[in-house]
């Protein structure tokens, strides 16, 4: 290794320039291999390079051909050792042939170099920044998504296991800039004796003192580096990362945020920030014209910000402007918001919503607190998804009678205020007092309470497999929420929900979902969300495709191109990613080739996790609450509508995943993966067929390989069929539908008016009234049992007396549908609003923001 410029000194770094690959030459010499990189084994270590860590790993053939990789690759990966201050490069071709790039290359480097016994804060742990061969590509197709990988404390905090391999996926432009500096990735090893930041400008690599930055927020640090190094792209951690909080993020250029606990790994290495600038402003592409045609075709499809669950999740208004990632047409929610004080930052997706309803309930008006809440988390370097989970758990635990406020010194009556969030975030980031327990996240905190508190199901996951059953097998094989995988079926279902709710432009009907299931998920059985039929095959396909995408670096908002707004069947095209790759590299790729790479990376990750202590079968599991508790709500669709048998619109309210059904599904999945069904372990032959024989040898040495893949016998298969029949029967009678309806005569006339007056009076209570300040809306009640329509009108926040109408209002803002007996039961507090939802006695249609405000009535 060369000595990197030491702290406070400058010295140019010269890469070896010997990093070569045989891929291009092989393609030329063996045209029969053209079409599939996966048939090529990567070249081995470049002779004399000397930078490879010891240990048998995924090297492929030790080949010394010296032709270049396809030009889209830079050909080298930068390695920096924080313990010695030295740097070197390693050849990309060691990994690209089998793993393409991005997540695949990072996982392979991790397998090679990180001992399974090492803790996340050990010098042997690696921080691996990786992206795919499309990174830095201009045009609109994106391809510049990137990731950070390494051993993280997050899985230990979340699941109570040890430190594990984990990762985060980011957008913005940092990855593209590193590619412009001439690298296909960055590997950081060792631990610095003092805080440092890393500067990379083409071949010049330097470690700089960061004593003055340590303790500062991530956003402030990035701004400070931006002033010192204009034109550089930066990433940084906040105090949460410095204090090794498992929920700590890395904040990068364009407000891209990396979760998975990677901020804590930066902190453990005392690496505060990285700044990079490259002088190459473009990436060589083999067939630009082909890419241009694909780009133009996608733009012409009119995809983009579609309504999901009948709602528009996009932030609009003069304070917002689109902020796409590098080289992407940005048909998504990625928006930058400028606050009244001039502070600006991203404002989209979960981070936009996680504090919104708490803030509106607290202040009683719309304000900028949700934006500032996001900025606070980013500044301290904390994951908003995990902070949301903590808040949900605290509320659930308090409601269940646990003394969370007393034990954790929290005043939940202030929840919604900016001060409450600031105090919470600061305590977590500093691990001060109860912050030490809060820093474990919701599941970790729950474990510290023990008993029934540890089993509380508080998280409202929009992709919950009790609702979107295609997702049931996507959780058990990952060490964090696998959001890229969950999006595939989740975004289809959310758009189908818009269709089911009658949004005029929604085009994903039940028939389209069936078409998508056939083309993308292995069969139309996967389209029926009420059963687990077809879900093993669907999970297999989604995992392989999504992992291949993460090797490639394309975004899950755009790919796969699963639906087409225009067209006859509206079913998308699963070949687009492979066509893009073909054009970029100049060699033909098919969909199957790409998925094969994803399958290889999936197996490599399985091997990594098994080696680190993940127990096959036992840990291939879902949270107990998803088996034991019926699903009660959804953040955007309280009806939890989903396509059922024959595409029928059904509600998943009250559904749970029975253990025996899940066990059967897991068994089917093992079989499809070619694993040994009783143990869930891969086999030597299976791994060899994926060109992972070396990985198989590594597992075998640890007793983690099955000698052969045992299959279930005829009796077990018969039993499975019987269990499947039982599952269908259970699906037809979820718990929710067994609830007895309220009884008694219907209400009419003055009696009904009196009950509605009582409802109106609730809006006059001080705790509720402020939420509806300035409202001018119409709330319509439809009572099917008596065929009557009534309205409550809000005029400047004041509710007018109830009015009976001859028919429905043309466009009411809020629609309630319930019979008058249910209304009476709710008014008398014999039936809660939640139970009325759950038992489908009450239906509500309203804008998402209005629904959030109406939640304040539940506290009465
Ligand atoms: S579609 Fe994905 S890559 Fe493109 S701008 Fe949006 S988030 Fe970034």
mmCIF file with all atom_site columns, N, CA, C and O in Angstrom, residues 335-351:
data_model
loop_
_atom_site.group_PDB
_atom_site.id
_atom_site.type_symbol
_atom_site.label_atom_id
_atom_site.label_alt_id
_atom_site.label_comp_id
_atom_site.label_asym_id
_atom_site.label_entity_id
_atom_site.label_seq_id
_atom_site.pdbx_PDB_ins_code
_atom_site.Cartn_x
_atom_site.Cartn_y
_atom_site.Cartn_z
_atom_site.occupancy
_atom_site.B_iso_or_equiv
_atom_site.pdbx_formal_charge
_atom_site.auth_seq_id
_atom_site.auth_comp_id
_atom_site.auth_asym_id
_atom_site.auth_atom_id
_atom_site.pdbx_PDB_model_num
ATOM 1  N N  . UNK A 1 335 ? -38.093 15.735 -3.987 1.00 0.00 ? 335 UNK A N  1
ATOM 2  C CA . UNK A 1 335 ? -38.383 17.167 -4.019 1.00 0.00 ? 335 UNK A CA 1
ATOM 3  C C  . UNK A 1 335 ? -37.528 17.876 -2.974 1.00 0.00 ? 335 UNK A C  1
ATOM 4  O O  . UNK A 1 335 ? -37.246 17.327 -1.915 1.00 0.00 ? 335 UNK A O  1
ATOM 5  N N  . UNK A 1 336 ? -37.106 19.073 -3.295 1.00 0.00 ? 336 UNK A N  1
ATOM 6  C CA . UNK A 1 336 ? -36.380 19.908 -2.339 1.00 0.00 ? 336 UNK A CA 1
ATOM 7  C C  . UNK A 1 336 ? -37.304 21.032 -1.892 1.00 0.00 ? 336 UNK A C  1
ATOM 8  O O  . UNK A 1 336 ? -37.970 21.665 -2.708 1.00 0.00 ? 336 UNK A O  1
ATOM 9  N N  . UNK A 1 337 ? -37.344 21.260 -0.605 1.00 0.00 ? 337 UNK A N  1
ATOM 10 C CA . UNK A 1 337 ? -38.257 22.253 -0.033 1.00 0.00 ? 337 UNK A CA 1
ATOM 11 C C  . UNK A 1 337 ? -37.421 23.383 0.556  1.00 0.00 ? 337 UNK A C  1
ATOM 12 O O  . UNK A 1 337 ? -36.404 23.142 1.204  1.00 0.00 ? 337 UNK A O  1
ATOM 13 N N  . UNK A 1 338 ? -37.855 24.615 0.323  1.00 0.00 ? 338 UNK A N  1
ATOM 14 C CA . UNK A 1 338 ? -37.164 25.754 0.935  1.00 0.00 ? 338 UNK A CA 1
ATOM 15 C C  . UNK A 1 338 ? -38.088 26.376 1.987  1.00 0.00 ? 338 UNK A C  1
ATOM 16 O O  . UNK A 1 338 ? -39.194 26.827 1.675  1.00 0.00 ? 338 UNK A O  1
ATOM 17 N N  . UNK A 1 339 ? -37.617 26.354 3.214  1.00 0.00 ? 339 UNK A N  1
ATOM 18 C CA . UNK A 1 339 ? -38.428 26.870 4.325  1.00 0.00 ? 339 UNK A CA 1
ATOM 19 C C  . UNK A 1 339 ? -38.394 28.398 4.338  1.00 0.00 ? 339 UNK A C  1
ATOM 20 O O  . UNK A 1 339 ? -37.597 29.028 3.646  1.00 0.00 ? 339 UNK A O  1
ATOM 21 N N  . UNK A 1 340 ? -39.260 28.953 5.201  1.00 0.00 ? 340 UNK A N  1
ATOM 22 C CA . UNK A 1 340 ? -39.365 30.420 5.245  1.00 0.00 ? 340 UNK A CA 1
ATOM 23 C C  . UNK A 1 340 ? -38.058 31.085 5.664  1.00 0.00 ? 340 UNK A C  1
ATOM 24 O O  . UNK A 1 340 ? -37.754 32.187 5.262  1.00 0.00 ? 340 UNK A O  1
ATOM 25 N N  . UNK A 1 341 ? -37.256 30.393 6.475  1.00 0.00 ? 341 UNK A N  1
ATOM 26 C CA . UNK A 1 341 ? -35.985 30.990 6.901  1.00 0.00 ? 341 UNK A CA 1
ATOM 27 C C  . UNK A 1 341 ? -34.851 30.712 5.913  1.00 0.00 ? 341 UNK A C  1
ATOM 28 O O  . UNK A 1 341 ? -33.702 31.018 6.183  1.00 0.00 ? 341 UNK A O  1
ATOM 29 N N  . UNK A 1 342 ? -35.177 30.119 4.770  1.00 0.00 ? 342 UNK A N  1
ATOM 30 C CA . UNK A 1 342 ? -34.172 29.885 3.739  1.00 0.00 ? 342 UNK A CA 1
ATOM 31 C C  . UNK A 1 342 ? -33.511 28.520 3.814  1.00 0.00 ? 342 UNK A C  1
ATOM 32 O O  . UNK A 1 342 ? -32.806 28.118 2.883  1.00 0.00 ? 342 UNK A O  1
ATOM 33 N N  . UNK A 1 343 ? -33.713 27.805 4.920  1.00 0.00 ? 343 UNK A N  1
ATOM 34 C CA . UNK A 1 343 ? -33.135 26.462 5.008  1.00 0.00 ? 343 UNK A CA 1
ATOM 35 C C  . UNK A 1 343 ? -33.814 25.582 3.952  1.00 0.00 ? 343 UNK A C  1
ATOM 36 O O  . UNK A 1 343 ? -35.029 25.654 3.759  1.00 0.00 ? 343 UNK A O  1
ATOM 37 N N  . UNK A 1 344 ? -33.029 24.770 3.262  1.00 0.00 ? 344 UNK A N  1
ATOM 38 C CA . UNK A 1 344 ? -33.607 23.941 2.190  1.00 0.00 ? 344 UNK A CA 1
ATOM 39 C C  . UNK A 1 344 ? -33.093 22.525 2.299  1.00 0.00 ? 344 UNK A C  1
ATOM 40 O O  . UNK A 1 344 ? -31.954 22.289 2.715  1.00 0.00 ? 344 UNK A O  1
ATOM 41 N N  . UNK A 1 345 ? -33.932 21.597 1.919  1.00 0.00 ? 345 UNK A N  1
ATOM 42 C CA . UNK A 1 345 ? -33.525 20.188 1.955  1.00 0.00 ? 345 UNK A CA 1
ATOM 43 C C  . UNK A 1 345 ? -34.599 19.307 1.374  1.00 0.00 ? 345 UNK A C  1
ATOM 44 O O  . UNK A 1 345 ? -35.683 19.765 1.012  1.00 0.00 ? 345 UNK A O  1
ATOM 45 N N  . UNK A 1 346 ? -34.291 18.010 1.312  1.00 0.00 ? 346 UNK A N  1
ATOM 46 C CA . UNK A 1 346 ? -35.249 17.064 0.720  1.00 0.00 ? 346 UNK A CA 1
ATOM 47 C C  . UNK A 1 346 ? -36.526 17.001 1.570  1.00 0.00 ? 346 UNK A C  1
ATOM 48 O O  . UNK A 1 346 ? -36.484 17.220 2.781  1.00 0.00 ? 346 UNK A O  1
ATOM 49 N N  . UNK A 1 347 ? -37.630 16.696 0.918  1.00 0.00 ? 347 UNK A N  1
ATOM 50 C CA . UNK A 1 347 ? -38.908 16.643 1.617  1.00 0.00 ? 347 UNK A CA 1
ATOM 51 C C  . UNK A 1 347 ? -39.785 15.645 0.871  1.00 0.00 ? 347 UNK A C  1
ATOM 52 O O  . UNK A 1 347 ? -40.530 16.004 -0.033 1.00 0.00 ? 347 UNK A O  1
ATOM 53 N N  . UNK A 1 348 ? -39.660 14.399 1.228  1.00 0.00 ? 348 UNK A N  1
ATOM 54 C CA . UNK A 1 348 ? -40.348 13.371 0.426  1.00 0.00 ? 348 UNK A CA 1
ATOM 55 C C  . UNK A 1 348 ? -40.485 12.075 1.222  1.00 0.00 ? 348 UNK A C  1
ATOM 56 O O  . UNK A 1 348 ? -39.826 11.871 2.229  1.00 0.00 ? 348 UNK A O  1
ATOM 57 N N  . UNK A 1 349 ? -41.380 11.243 0.721  1.00 0.00 ? 349 UNK A N  1
ATOM 58 C CA . UNK A 1 349 ? -41.533 9.864  1.218  1.00 0.00 ? 349 UNK A CA 1
ATOM 59 C C  . UNK A 1 349 ? -41.704 9.834  2.738  1.00 0.00 ? 349 UNK A C  1
ATOM 60 O O  . UNK A 1 349 ? -42.232 10.749 3.330  1.00 0.00 ? 349 UNK A O  1
ATOM 61 N N  . UNK A 1 350 ? -41.198 8.766  3.316  1.00 0.00 ? 350 UNK A N  1
ATOM 62 C CA . UNK A 1 350 ? -41.414 8.537  4.751  1.00 0.00 ? 350 UNK A CA 1
ATOM 63 C C  . UNK A 1 350 ? -40.857 9.674  5.602  1.00 0.00 ? 350 UNK A C  1
ATOM 64 O O  . UNK A 1 350 ? -41.461 10.065 6.598  1.00 0.00 ? 350 UNK A O  1
ATOM 65 N N  . UNK A 1 351 ? -39.708 10.239 5.199  1.00 0.00 ? 351 UNK A N  1
ATOM 66 C CA . UNK A 1 351 ? -39.114 11.268 6.053  1.00 0.00 ? 351 UNK A CA 1
ATOM 67 C C  . UNK A 1 351 ? -39.965 12.531 6.075  1.00 0.00 ? 351 UNK A C  1
ATOM 68 O O  . UNK A 1 351 ? -39.868 13.339 6.988  1.00 0.00 ? 351 UNK A O  1
#
